[in-house]
Amino acid sequence: MASIEIANARKSYGAVDVLHGIDLNISDGEFIVLVGPSGCGKSTLLRMIAGLEDITSGDISIAGNVVNDLQPKDRDIAMVFQSYALYPHMSVAENMSYALTLRKTAKEKIADAITNVADILGLSALLERRPKALSGGQRQRVAMGRAIVRKPQAFLFDEPLSNLDARLREQMRTEIRKLHRRLGATSVYVTHDQIEAMTMADRIVAMHDGIIQQVGSPVEIYDHPANIFVASFIGSPAMNFLEGTYETKDDNGSDGAGICLSDGSLVPVLHAQGATTHQAATLGARPEHITIVSDANSGLAARVDLIEPMGLSTLVHATLADKPIKIFTMDRPDYAVDSTIHVSFDMEKVHVFDTKSELRLPPITEPHPSHRD
Amino acid sequence: MTLTGHTSTRKMLYWGSHYLMIAAFVIFALFPLYWLLKVSVTPNDILYTEGVRMWPSRTTWDNYTFVLTQSNFPHYFMNSVIVAGTTAAVTTVIAALTGYAFSRFAFRGKVIIVALMLITQMFPLVMLIAPIFKILAPLGLTDSLTGLIIVYTAFNVPFATFLMQSFFDGIPKDLEEAAMIDGNTRFEAFRAIILPLTLPGVAATLGFVFTAAWSELLFALMLVSSESASTFPVGLLSFVSKFSVDFGQMMAAGVLALIPACLFFLLIQRYLVQGLTAGAVKG
Ligand SMILES: Nc1ncnc2c1ncn2[C@@H]1O[C@H](COP(=O)(O)OP(=O)(O)OP(=O)(O)O)[C@@H](O)[C@H]1O
Ligand SMILES: [Mg+2]
């Protein structure tokens, strides 16, 4: 197992810049999830670590050695592909033992390793089958098995679960996590699914347009998103954004600040670092940080658009200051569509973003975010 | 029920006409071959006297014995086997490597190379005979099997390359990337993973080139003048003399010439069907 350091790595295809200077240090044994919308360069970065894609500039090191010019086979990494990429003309056992055979491992050792891994992954009965005769979930396991029999320096995963149905995906998510705990292997996992990112990662790397937006633990990223992109990308149902201006009564922090919405209503917020009065600001509120209140005086009026029962909870879609918002509640509300409700925002939990730079302006009470990537 | 009765009649009609059409096509395609066979076993003396009959009243193997023992035909035949076999093998190796490069790599000048290869396919061959003769003569490659092999290979490589490329395109590049991560170099991955999966394509290419070289007449006639380097299509012409055509012997030779092609396709048939359908589905 090994650490991976990426220093100012860039990638261009001709004139098209795909990655703009990526800096990332992955420590030994860490489970890193690269997450971001389609086309943001996650796969490209992963393939650069694997050696399948040239590095335009910058350095990538594995276990302290710069690997820029090493062939994939000399980097001692294993990769699980979205398509699984099982060799169709080989049996499950042959697929899993291929890498060991190439390394001239002794036959008995290979057999032991295969039996062991097949046991862990529940593939023992399928060893003689061809990939064609396996279900999607079984193929996925074989692909995992092929990676883990090798005991490589690091595991790379490129959306390995995206071809599975929801239930199987959930199950594999837990299994991969358990496997990671058991093997303690440095892992880089690419996904565009923020739930996978939240549930699996030690640290999430949120990417957008070839730039790392934020690196942090799932909770850090969820509770303290660095900017509007991260705030909107992580979390489901997504955060509500309401544009307005930042207003204060008194700048020393003793008295309130608020975001004045387009209809003139004021949502109180904590004083924000670096915010100036009257500046364009966006209020960010997660659905669970908006509550429906019965007292008309203590909330803002909103119009109900839709009630969406989700089992555990209910999602109320409403319109506030001409903007659609979603409200999460554990109650079972039965408001009629178009009826008026009153909502209040959890002042401690909502975020203020600079509308122009899209950066979050943290409350002055919050210590500076620790830079520990 | 009337409904099912109705549909089953329609179904029968549908399949009936379906098979009828296939049968008509097969008869149309195979009739010349049948005629070839028929004439080859017809004794010379009744060839013209019996009129048009589906099968002669007497049959004989004389034409075959003559062709095999008295004529130069076995020699032409061997020449053809050498030329067609070598051309097929060499062309397929070149086409596989080139097709793989076209399928997998982006490189400078790729478009130009593809364009050049397409252009070579646009000229009528007749136009090229004189220049090619001019090129080959000083090299001592006219009147030689090697010269024929070189010319055939050159003419077949472009199409064979595009054919192979389409087969490689049908194989996900994840596969060799997985192999490269597993410990192969790119070439090892090509040989151990990609090539076995492209066997149908290799078979199709071999078959295509072999047949093309086997039946080529124009260059074989123009570039070769001696008996010793003649291939069988040229040999067939030797049954045509100034005053008569020995149809029986010519047909017997023709039937014999069919044998290697048939054998060859029998061998690769399994891969070929697989390959053509696989290509068709994946598009
Ligand atoms: N060969 C190429 N030439 C030019 N641009 C490319 C090439 N390969 C990828 N790109 C571009 O690089 C960008 C990043 O691609 P990449 O595959 O890394 O995205 P991704 O984040 O993995 O997306 P997804 O979630 O859809 O897999 C995309 O905008 C893509 O168009
Ligand atoms: Mg991708």
XYZ file of C-alpha atoms and ligand atoms in Angstrom:
688
model
C 0.000 0.000 0.000
C 1.169 3.469 -0.724
C 0.412 7.136 -0.763
C -0.289 8.997 -3.998
C 0.797 12.580 -4.610
C -0.509 14.624 -7.463
C 1.292 17.917 -7.981
C 0.000 20.535 -10.384
C -1.111 17.904 -12.863
C -2.546 19.216 -16.104
C -4.088 17.528 -19.083
C -4.867 18.975 -22.479
C -6.079 17.377 -25.655
C -4.570 19.685 -28.237
C -5.937 23.104 -27.446
C -8.584 21.774 -25.063
C -7.581 21.950 -21.407
C -9.346 19.225 -19.498
C -7.570 19.402 -16.142
C -6.191 22.705 -14.858
C -3.502 22.050 -12.285
C -4.678 19.346 -9.904
C -3.010 19.173 -6.478
C -3.950 16.295 -4.251
C -2.207 14.199 -1.622
C -3.728 10.846 -0.837
C -2.358 9.171 2.226
C -1.610 5.510 2.618
C -4.789 3.517 3.132
C -7.149 6.367 2.453
C -10.405 5.952 0.528
C -10.739 8.998 -1.724
C -13.825 9.634 -3.812
C -13.585 11.897 -6.847
C -17.012 13.286 -7.503
C -18.353 15.779 -9.996
C -20.731 16.162 -12.905
C -20.211 14.384 -16.213
C -17.268 15.686 -18.211
C -15.474 17.362 -15.296
C -12.362 15.235 -15.786
C -12.667 12.592 -13.062
C -11.945 9.657 -15.346
C -9.120 11.545 -16.998
C -7.442 12.133 -13.638
C -7.905 8.495 -12.637
C -6.519 7.289 -15.956
C -3.520 9.557 -15.506
C -2.840 7.904 -12.153
C -3.180 4.518 -13.859
C -0.838 5.490 -16.681
C -3.452 5.053 -19.387
C -3.344 8.749 -20.206
C -0.240 10.932 -20.590
C 0.311 13.747 -18.138
C 0.585 17.035 -20.036
C 2.492 18.659 -17.176
C 2.963 18.191 -13.459
C 3.888 15.105 -11.473
C 2.152 12.045 -10.138
C 3.978 9.943 -7.559
C 3.039 6.625 -6.070
C 4.796 5.646 -2.850
C 7.127 8.569 -3.260
C 8.290 7.704 -6.793
C 7.359 9.879 -9.735
C 5.539 7.591 -12.149
C 4.928 10.051 -15.009
C 6.901 7.952 -17.475
C 6.129 4.493 -16.140
C 3.928 2.155 -18.129
C 0.688 1.071 -16.433
C 2.124 -2.399 -15.854
C 5.032 -0.964 -13.863
C 2.917 1.161 -11.521
C 1.574 -1.753 -9.498
C -1.969 -0.482 -9.337
C -5.253 -2.282 -10.011
C -8.263 -0.774 -11.685
C -11.937 -1.671 -11.796
C -13.613 -0.377 -14.954
C -17.177 0.774 -15.360
C -17.600 -1.828 -18.106
C -15.778 -4.374 -15.875
C -13.546 -5.179 -18.881
C -13.448 -8.900 -18.121
C -11.585 -10.966 -20.706
C -14.464 -12.686 -22.532
C -12.429 -15.690 -23.653
C -11.207 -16.583 -20.168
C -12.979 -18.215 -17.254
C -13.594 -16.344 -14.023
C -10.579 -18.039 -12.443
C -8.376 -17.183 -15.431
C -9.584 -13.603 -15.393
C -8.651 -13.243 -11.747
C -5.322 -15.018 -12.048
C -4.172 -13.283 -15.238
C -2.076 -10.640 -13.506
C -0.469 -13.182 -11.183
C 0.325 -15.485 -14.098
C 2.046 -12.607 -15.874
C 4.108 -12.032 -12.739
C 5.152 -15.683 -12.841
C 3.686 -16.378 -9.415
C 3.906 -20.030 -8.391
C 0.864 -22.110 -9.395
C -0.028 -23.150 -5.833
C 0.186 -19.552 -4.656
C -2.155 -18.435 -7.433
C -4.610 -21.194 -6.606
C -4.556 -20.170 -2.942
C -5.081 -16.516 -3.743
C -7.995 -17.293 -6.087
C -9.701 -19.578 -3.569
C -9.276 -16.973 -0.885
C -10.642 -14.072 -2.949
C -13.446 -16.174 -4.411
C -14.435 -16.942 -0.833
C -14.493 -13.313 0.199
C -16.558 -12.306 -2.831
C -18.808 -15.369 -2.967
C -17.548 -16.452 -6.379
C -16.421 -19.967 -5.466
C -19.176 -21.672 -7.451
C -18.567 -19.594 -10.563
C -14.836 -20.017 -11.087
C -15.113 -22.103 -14.265
C -17.724 -19.885 -15.945
C -17.099 -17.446 -18.731
C -18.041 -13.793 -18.063
C -20.831 -14.114 -20.642
C -22.625 -16.544 -18.343
C -22.642 -14.192 -15.335
C -25.119 -11.606 -14.156
C -24.123 -7.961 -13.976
C -23.569 -8.141 -10.234
C -21.441 -11.263 -10.540
C -19.322 -9.670 -13.264
C -18.824 -6.702 -11.001
C -17.549 -9.033 -8.284
C -15.173 -10.758 -10.666
C -13.798 -7.356 -11.650
C -13.285 -6.598 -7.963
C -11.705 -9.989 -7.454
C -9.319 -9.461 -10.337
C -8.169 -6.265 -8.653
C -7.749 -7.593 -5.125
C -5.928 -10.886 -5.810
C -2.944 -8.797 -6.845
C -2.481 -6.935 -3.562
C -1.480 -3.792 -5.491
C -0.172 -0.463 -4.157
C -3.486 1.200 -4.859
C -6.957 0.533 -6.225
C -8.567 2.731 -8.819
C -12.301 2.515 -9.450
C -14.064 4.245 -12.335
C -17.790 4.286 -11.599
C -17.781 0.558 -10.868
C -21.378 0.448 -9.655
C -23.127 2.547 -12.244
C -24.334 -0.450 -14.260
C -26.037 -2.112 -11.298
C -29.599 -1.665 -10.121
C -30.254 0.493 -7.071
C -30.483 -2.305 -4.529
C -27.341 -4.086 -5.688
C -25.495 -0.796 -5.801
C -26.339 -0.126 -2.187
C -25.163 -3.614 -1.236
C -21.899 -3.340 -3.176
C -21.269 0.063 -1.636
C -21.160 -1.472 1.808
C -19.153 -4.434 0.579
C -16.501 -2.267 -1.010
C -16.254 -0.273 2.203
C -15.887 -3.455 4.260
C -13.324 -4.763 1.823
C -11.431 -1.530 2.134
C -11.417 -1.753 5.903
C -10.169 -5.326 5.669
C -7.423 -4.686 3.107
C -6.585 -1.147 4.148
C -5.710 -0.361 0.552
C -5.260 3.148 -0.786
C -8.241 3.656 -3.073
C -9.341 6.292 -5.533
C -12.974 5.939 -6.460
C -14.625 7.933 -9.229
C -18.350 8.508 -9.254
C -20.865 11.132 -10.261
C -23.243 9.844 -7.609
C -23.014 12.083 -4.563
C -24.632 9.458 -2.344
C -21.814 7.029 -3.145
C -19.374 9.818 -2.394
C -20.995 10.644 0.946
C -21.326 7.068 2.132
C -17.979 5.661 1.015
C -15.355 8.352 1.238
C -12.780 9.101 3.886
C -12.357 12.278 1.946
C -14.348 13.614 -0.967
C -12.689 15.505 -3.803
C -15.370 17.593 -5.495
C -14.426 18.519 -9.064
C -15.947 20.839 -11.620
C -14.635 21.763 -15.085
C -11.210 20.261 -14.438
C -10.653 22.114 -11.178
C -10.823 20.743 -7.648
C -13.509 22.732 -5.854
C -13.091 21.308 -2.388
C -11.423 18.456 -0.556
C -12.783 17.303 2.765
C -14.549 14.654 4.763
C -18.152 13.985 3.727
C -19.478 15.853 6.757
C -17.170 18.825 6.179
C -18.250 19.028 2.576
C -21.898 18.708 3.462
C -21.892 21.152 6.341
C -19.337 23.631 5.055
C -19.400 23.635 1.264
C -16.760 25.930 -0.195
C -18.962 27.359 -2.904
C -22.329 27.204 -4.616
C -21.215 24.384 -6.912
C -20.262 22.049 -4.062
C -23.311 23.071 -2.053
C -25.643 22.290 -4.923
C -23.887 19.111 -6.040
C -23.681 17.380 -2.664
C -26.909 16.556 -0.877
C -30.144 15.092 -2.087
C -32.677 16.662 -2.232
C -30.447 19.546 -3.231
C -29.871 22.765 -1.334
C -32.244 25.689 -1.963
C -30.712 28.889 -3.263
C -32.399 32.257 -2.926
C -30.735 35.325 -4.364
C -30.898 38.679 -2.639
C -28.712 41.230 -0.922
C -26.760 41.019 2.290
C -28.045 43.523 4.858
C -26.886 44.391 8.353
C -28.278 46.626 11.044
C -25.000 46.887 12.852
C -21.635 45.761 11.611
C -20.036 44.807 14.947
C -21.917 41.540 15.078
C -23.982 42.316 18.121
C -27.056 42.843 16.084
C -28.485 40.827 13.221
C -27.632 40.375 9.610
C -29.946 39.052 6.945
C -30.511 38.296 3.317
C -33.118 40.523 1.752
C -34.981 38.484 -0.850
C -36.434 39.776 -4.101
C -39.875 40.274 -2.553
C -38.415 42.362 0.266
C -38.674 39.729 2.967
C -35.660 39.331 5.212
C -34.115 36.030 6.228
C -31.906 36.457 9.298
C -28.408 34.979 9.020
C -25.211 35.072 11.063
C -22.769 37.846 10.231
C -20.671 36.634 7.345
C -16.931 37.034 7.002
C -15.948 39.492 4.315
C -19.504 40.404 3.388
C -20.339 44.030 2.783
C -23.740 45.540 3.368
C -25.997 45.617 0.287
C -23.770 43.251 -1.661
C -25.402 40.641 -3.872
C -25.620 37.475 -1.828
C -27.259 34.103 -2.185
C -28.911 32.330 0.684
C -28.277 28.604 0.713
C -30.576 26.483 2.837
C -30.775 22.700 2.856
C -34.355 21.386 2.838
C -33.910 20.094 6.392
C -32.951 23.555 7.621
C -36.272 25.090 6.717
C -39.163 24.459 9.069
C -42.836 25.010 8.570
C -44.206 27.085 11.439
C -47.805 27.460 12.518
C -47.372 31.032 13.725
C -47.800 33.380 10.767
C -45.757 36.104 12.492
C -42.567 34.123 12.929
C -42.189 32.920 9.338
C -42.231 33.952 5.707
C -45.265 33.135 3.613
C -44.824 30.487 0.908
C -47.239 28.831 -1.478
C -47.467 25.030 -1.549
C -46.841 23.517 -5.011
C -46.548 19.817 -4.351
C -46.343 17.355 -1.489
C -43.911 14.527 -2.132
C -44.096 11.668 0.376
C -40.772 9.830 0.598
C -41.628 7.248 3.203
C -39.354 8.218 6.039
C -40.040 11.877 5.437
C -42.051 14.231 3.277
C -40.744 16.791 0.851
C -42.850 19.916 0.485
C -42.316 21.875 -2.726
C -43.292 25.502 -2.311
C -42.722 28.915 -3.831
C -41.055 31.634 -1.811
C -40.229 35.041 -3.237
C -41.051 33.635 -6.696
C -38.420 30.918 -6.301
C -39.163 27.201 -5.896
C -37.929 25.773 -2.613
C -38.012 22.318 -1.076
C -38.721 21.717 2.574
C -37.910 18.480 4.361
C -40.176 17.427 7.179
C -40.594 14.311 9.297
C -44.283 15.155 9.789
C -47.028 13.999 7.494
C -48.365 17.348 6.292
C -51.580 17.487 4.295
C -51.550 21.010 2.917
C -53.707 21.640 -0.106
C -51.876 22.723 -3.217
C -51.785 26.532 -3.466
C -52.444 26.967 0.227
C -50.158 29.318 2.133
C -47.698 28.072 4.712
C -45.153 29.906 6.797
C -41.544 28.856 6.876
C -38.584 29.807 8.973
C -34.888 29.273 8.256
C -32.458 27.807 10.753
C -30.191 30.803 11.160
C -27.254 28.734 12.478
C -27.323 26.300 9.571
C -28.059 28.320 6.461
C -25.223 29.604 4.296
C -24.415 32.920 2.723
C -22.724 32.880 -0.688
C -21.232 35.780 -2.566
C -23.442 35.767 -5.676
C -20.628 37.014 -7.876
C -17.724 34.790 -6.831
C -20.081 31.973 -5.759
C -17.829 31.431 -2.711
C -19.322 30.776 0.670
C -18.932 33.589 3.159
C -18.610 31.691 6.450
C -20.098 33.179 9.615
C -17.592 35.157 11.660
C -18.078 32.678 14.472
C -16.696 29.837 12.342
C -12.936 29.233 12.518
C -11.066 29.296 9.249
C -11.428 25.975 7.445
C -8.427 23.774 8.121
C -6.450 23.101 4.973
C -5.570 19.501 5.447
C -5.494 17.761 2.148
C -60.756 -20.867 -33.458
C -61.022 -19.159 -36.784
C -58.620 -16.457 -35.725
C -55.733 -18.822 -35.018
C -56.597 -20.863 -38.103
C -56.396 -17.701 -40.112
C -53.071 -16.607 -38.677
C -51.502 -20.043 -39.046
C -52.405 -20.139 -42.764
C -50.928 -16.705 -43.153
C -47.855 -17.807 -41.301
C -47.483 -20.826 -43.563
C -47.911 -18.663 -46.607
C -45.349 -16.260 -45.267
C -42.760 -18.915 -44.519
C -43.606 -20.774 -47.721
C -42.858 -17.764 -49.886
C -39.856 -17.014 -47.717
C -38.294 -20.411 -48.433
C -39.377 -20.313 -52.066
C -37.462 -17.090 -52.544
C -34.387 -18.446 -50.804
C -34.545 -21.598 -52.920
C -34.851 -19.539 -56.106
C -31.828 -17.512 -55.117
C -29.735 -20.547 -54.212
C -30.599 -22.252 -57.521
C -29.746 -19.106 -59.422
C -26.410 -18.805 -57.630
C -25.414 -22.457 -57.835
C -26.616 -23.318 -61.327
C -23.382 -22.272 -63.080
C -21.431 -24.452 -60.675
C -23.756 -27.331 -61.431
C -23.231 -26.779 -65.143
C -19.491 -26.701 -64.598
C -19.682 -30.058 -62.900
C -22.031 -31.471 -65.542
C -19.848 -30.492 -68.484
C -16.725 -31.741 -66.721
C -18.102 -35.286 -66.562
C -19.634 -35.285 -70.029
C -17.628 -37.341 -72.560
C -16.317 -35.197 -75.380
C -18.099 -37.077 -78.132
C -21.594 -36.390 -76.814
C -20.973 -32.845 -75.584
C -22.404 -31.243 -78.698
C -24.569 -34.041 -79.987
C -26.992 -34.519 -77.115
C -28.415 -31.008 -77.090
C -29.239 -29.281 -73.843
C -29.810 -31.922 -71.172
C -29.714 -31.614 -67.397
C -27.497 -34.698 -67.083
C -25.561 -36.530 -69.858
C -26.544 -40.093 -70.781
C -22.975 -41.290 -70.093
C -20.440 -39.845 -67.671
C -16.672 -40.113 -67.591
C -13.692 -39.093 -65.429
C -11.468 -38.851 -68.502
C -11.339 -35.057 -68.395
C -10.076 -35.164 -64.830
C -7.461 -37.811 -65.511
C -6.236 -35.832 -68.469
C -6.049 -32.547 -66.559
C -4.245 -34.151 -63.641
C -1.792 -36.292 -65.580
C -1.284 -34.918 -69.096
C -1.557 -31.136 -68.546
C 0.412 -28.491 -66.705
C -2.550 -27.857 -64.515
C -1.178 -29.365 -61.250
C 1.753 -27.011 -61.574
C -0.460 -23.926 -62.094
C -2.536 -25.103 -59.197
C 0.448 -25.258 -56.840
C 1.529 -21.803 -57.992
C -1.904 -20.481 -57.154
C -1.866 -22.114 -53.732
C 1.493 -20.494 -52.989
C 0.514 -17.070 -54.297
C -2.967 -16.934 -52.737
C -1.863 -18.479 -49.441
C 1.124 -16.194 -48.978
C -0.802 -13.123 -50.072
C -3.604 -13.925 -47.616
C -1.187 -14.496 -44.733
C 1.014 -11.454 -45.367
C -1.918 -9.143 -46.078
C -3.766 -10.231 -42.959
C -0.753 -9.667 -40.706
C -0.196 -6.187 -42.144
C -3.904 -5.382 -42.070
C -4.259 -6.527 -38.457
C -1.423 -4.311 -37.257
C -2.476 -1.315 -39.342
C -6.148 -1.771 -38.508
C -5.304 -1.875 -34.817
C -3.329 1.352 -35.082
C -6.179 3.041 -36.967
C -8.675 1.831 -34.409
C -6.762 2.740 -31.260
C -4.309 5.566 -31.865
C -4.671 9.172 -32.841
C -1.531 10.169 -34.703
C -0.358 12.864 -37.040
C -1.091 12.131 -40.685
C -3.712 9.484 -39.947
C -6.294 11.208 -42.125
C -3.815 11.493 -44.976
C -2.867 7.830 -44.790
C -6.512 6.789 -44.779
C -7.193 9.057 -47.755
C -4.231 7.640 -49.677
C -5.386 4.119 -48.993
C -8.841 4.954 -50.266
C -7.447 6.596 -53.394
C -5.523 3.455 -54.338
C -8.862 1.680 -54.485
C -10.351 4.144 -56.956
C -8.336 3.411 -60.103
C -9.271 0.691 -62.557
C -6.483 -1.853 -62.336
C -5.914 -1.836 -66.104
C -4.539 1.682 -65.835
C -1.860 0.531 -63.428
C -0.524 -2.462 -65.302
C 2.012 -0.601 -67.397
C 3.562 1.414 -64.550
C 3.659 -1.605 -62.292
C 5.334 -3.631 -65.002
C 7.866 -0.810 -65.406
C 8.587 -0.847 -61.702
C 8.842 -4.602 -61.320
C 10.856 -5.396 -64.455
C 14.203 -3.905 -63.367
C 13.802 -5.582 -59.976
C 13.450 -8.928 -61.655
C 9.994 -9.342 -60.208
C 8.088 -9.870 -63.415
C 7.513 -13.432 -64.366
C 7.855 -14.457 -60.716
C 5.512 -15.589 -57.990
C 7.117 -13.156 -55.553
C 6.210 -10.256 -57.829
C 2.603 -11.418 -57.954
C 2.492 -11.777 -54.184
C 3.823 -8.244 -53.717
C 1.321 -6.745 -56.154
C -1.628 -8.658 -54.696
C -0.627 -7.744 -51.157
C -0.309 -4.081 -52.059
C -3.740 -4.053 -53.648
C -5.491 -5.939 -50.876
C -3.964 -4.264 -47.827
C -6.172 -1.121 -47.886
C -9.498 -2.904 -47.914
C -8.279 -5.602 -45.540
C -7.064 -2.891 -43.177
C -10.442 -1.186 -43.077
C -12.069 -4.565 -42.565
C -9.778 -5.381 -39.633
C -10.217 -1.895 -38.202
C -13.965 -2.363 -38.065
C -13.445 -5.563 -36.089
C -11.078 -3.864 -33.644
C -13.519 -0.984 -33.293
C -16.046 -3.531 -32.069
C -13.792 -4.551 -29.166
C -13.841 -2.172 -26.194
C -10.461 -0.626 -25.511
C -11.056 -1.166 -21.801
C -9.986 -4.743 -22.432
C -6.410 -4.024 -23.421
C -6.225 -1.276 -20.840
C -7.200 -3.813 -18.204
C -4.526 -6.145 -19.555
C -1.942 -3.369 -19.517
C -2.750 -2.656 -15.888
C -2.603 -6.387 -15.187
C 0.983 -6.465 -16.432
C 1.027 -6.637 -20.235
C 2.756 -4.249 -22.581
C 0.465 -2.943 -25.284
C 1.756 -5.456 -27.808
C 1.351 -8.353 -25.373
C -2.182 -7.196 -24.633
C -2.874 -7.081 -28.364
C -1.592 -10.614 -28.824
C -3.048 -12.230 -25.716
C -6.389 -10.446 -25.352
C -7.402 -8.586 -28.488
C -6.265 -10.971 -31.221
C -8.097 -14.035 -29.847
C -11.264 -11.946 -29.762
C -10.719 -10.825 -33.345
C -10.299 -14.327 -34.795
C -13.579 -14.008 -36.711
C -12.271 -10.834 -38.280
C -8.945 -12.459 -39.062
C -10.783 -15.362 -40.682
C -12.972 -13.058 -42.734
C -9.949 -11.084 -43.911
C -7.968 -14.224 -44.749
C -10.932 -15.576 -46.695
C -11.521 -12.375 -48.563
C -7.901 -11.899 -49.598
C -7.376 -15.551 -50.427
C -10.332 -15.598 -52.804
C -9.315 -12.336 -54.405
C -5.775 -13.576 -55.044
C -6.923 -17.056 -56.046
C -9.110 -15.843 -58.881
C -7.064 -12.857 -60.067
C -6.444 -13.026 -63.818
C -5.403 -9.618 -65.113
C -2.057 -9.213 -63.354
C -1.341 -12.916 -63.465
C -1.696 -12.728 -67.234
C 0.187 -9.490 -67.792
C 3.097 -9.796 -65.370
C 3.868 -13.457 -65.960
C 4.856 -14.882 -69.304
C 6.456 -18.233 -68.513
C 4.580 -21.449 -67.879
C 6.540 -22.028 -64.698
C 5.161 -18.960 -62.911
C 1.600 -19.116 -64.241
C -1.315 -19.386 -61.854
C -4.347 -21.497 -62.594
C -6.653 -18.727 -63.963
C -3.995 -18.226 -66.637
C -3.689 -21.986 -66.958
C -7.411 -22.249 -67.665
C -6.896 -20.107 -70.729
C -4.477 -22.675 -72.129
C -7.445 -24.915 -72.794
C -8.574 -22.318 -75.306
C -6.625 -22.796 -78.495
C -6.887 -20.771 -81.650
C -9.298 -23.175 -83.246
C -11.219 -24.817 -80.471
C -12.031 -24.736 -76.814
C -11.655 -27.951 -74.860
C -14.658 -27.406 -72.631
C -14.589 -30.744 -70.858
C -11.000 -30.346 -69.662
C -11.449 -26.693 -68.862
C -14.463 -27.447 -66.708
C -12.670 -30.286 -64.958
C -9.821 -27.918 -64.149
C -12.369 -25.386 -62.942
C -13.956 -27.900 -60.592
C -10.530 -28.796 -59.206
C -9.745 -25.115 -58.704
C -12.831 -24.776 -56.561
C -11.556 -27.321 -54.065
C -9.009 -25.215 -52.119
C -11.374 -22.263 -51.884
C -14.091 -24.586 -50.557
C -11.696 -26.225 -48.107
C -10.482 -22.858 -46.946
C -13.958 -21.537 -46.290
C -14.924 -24.778 -44.598
C -12.052 -24.230 -42.176
C -12.801 -20.608 -41.359
C -16.563 -20.897 -41.737
C -17.212 -21.111 -38.002
C -15.377 -17.850 -37.302
C -16.705 -16.186 -40.398
C -20.385 -16.567 -39.536
C -19.662 -15.410 -36.015
C -17.690 -12.471 -37.342
C -20.138 -11.301 -39.951
C -23.058 -11.439 -37.555
C -21.099 -9.853 -34.721
C -20.071 -7.047 -37.021
C -23.636 -6.667 -38.221
C -25.093 -6.350 -34.756
C -22.529 -3.963 -33.388
C -22.476 -1.886 -36.583
N -9.582 12.225 -26.528
C -10.135 13.370 -26.127
N -10.034 14.493 -26.868
C -10.595 15.645 -26.463
N -11.293 15.800 -25.325
C -11.438 14.727 -24.540
C -10.875 13.463 -24.892
N -11.178 12.583 -23.907
C -11.902 13.269 -23.003
N -12.062 14.548 -23.377
C -12.777 15.608 -22.636
O -12.263 15.652 -21.332
C -13.283 15.984 -20.421
C -13.208 15.087 -19.223
O -13.534 13.777 -19.597
P -13.678 12.635 -18.517
O -13.934 11.357 -19.240
O -12.530 12.677 -17.598
O -14.990 13.086 -17.752
P -15.673 12.409 -16.494
O -15.596 13.396 -15.397
O -15.114 11.068 -16.249
O -17.170 12.304 -16.960
P -18.207 11.080 -16.808
O -18.820 11.218 -15.475
O -19.194 11.359 -17.900
O -17.449 9.810 -17.016
C -14.592 15.924 -21.169
O -15.075 17.214 -21.345
C -14.235 15.281 -22.480
O -14.995 15.853 -23.519
Mg -15.821 9.062 -16.485
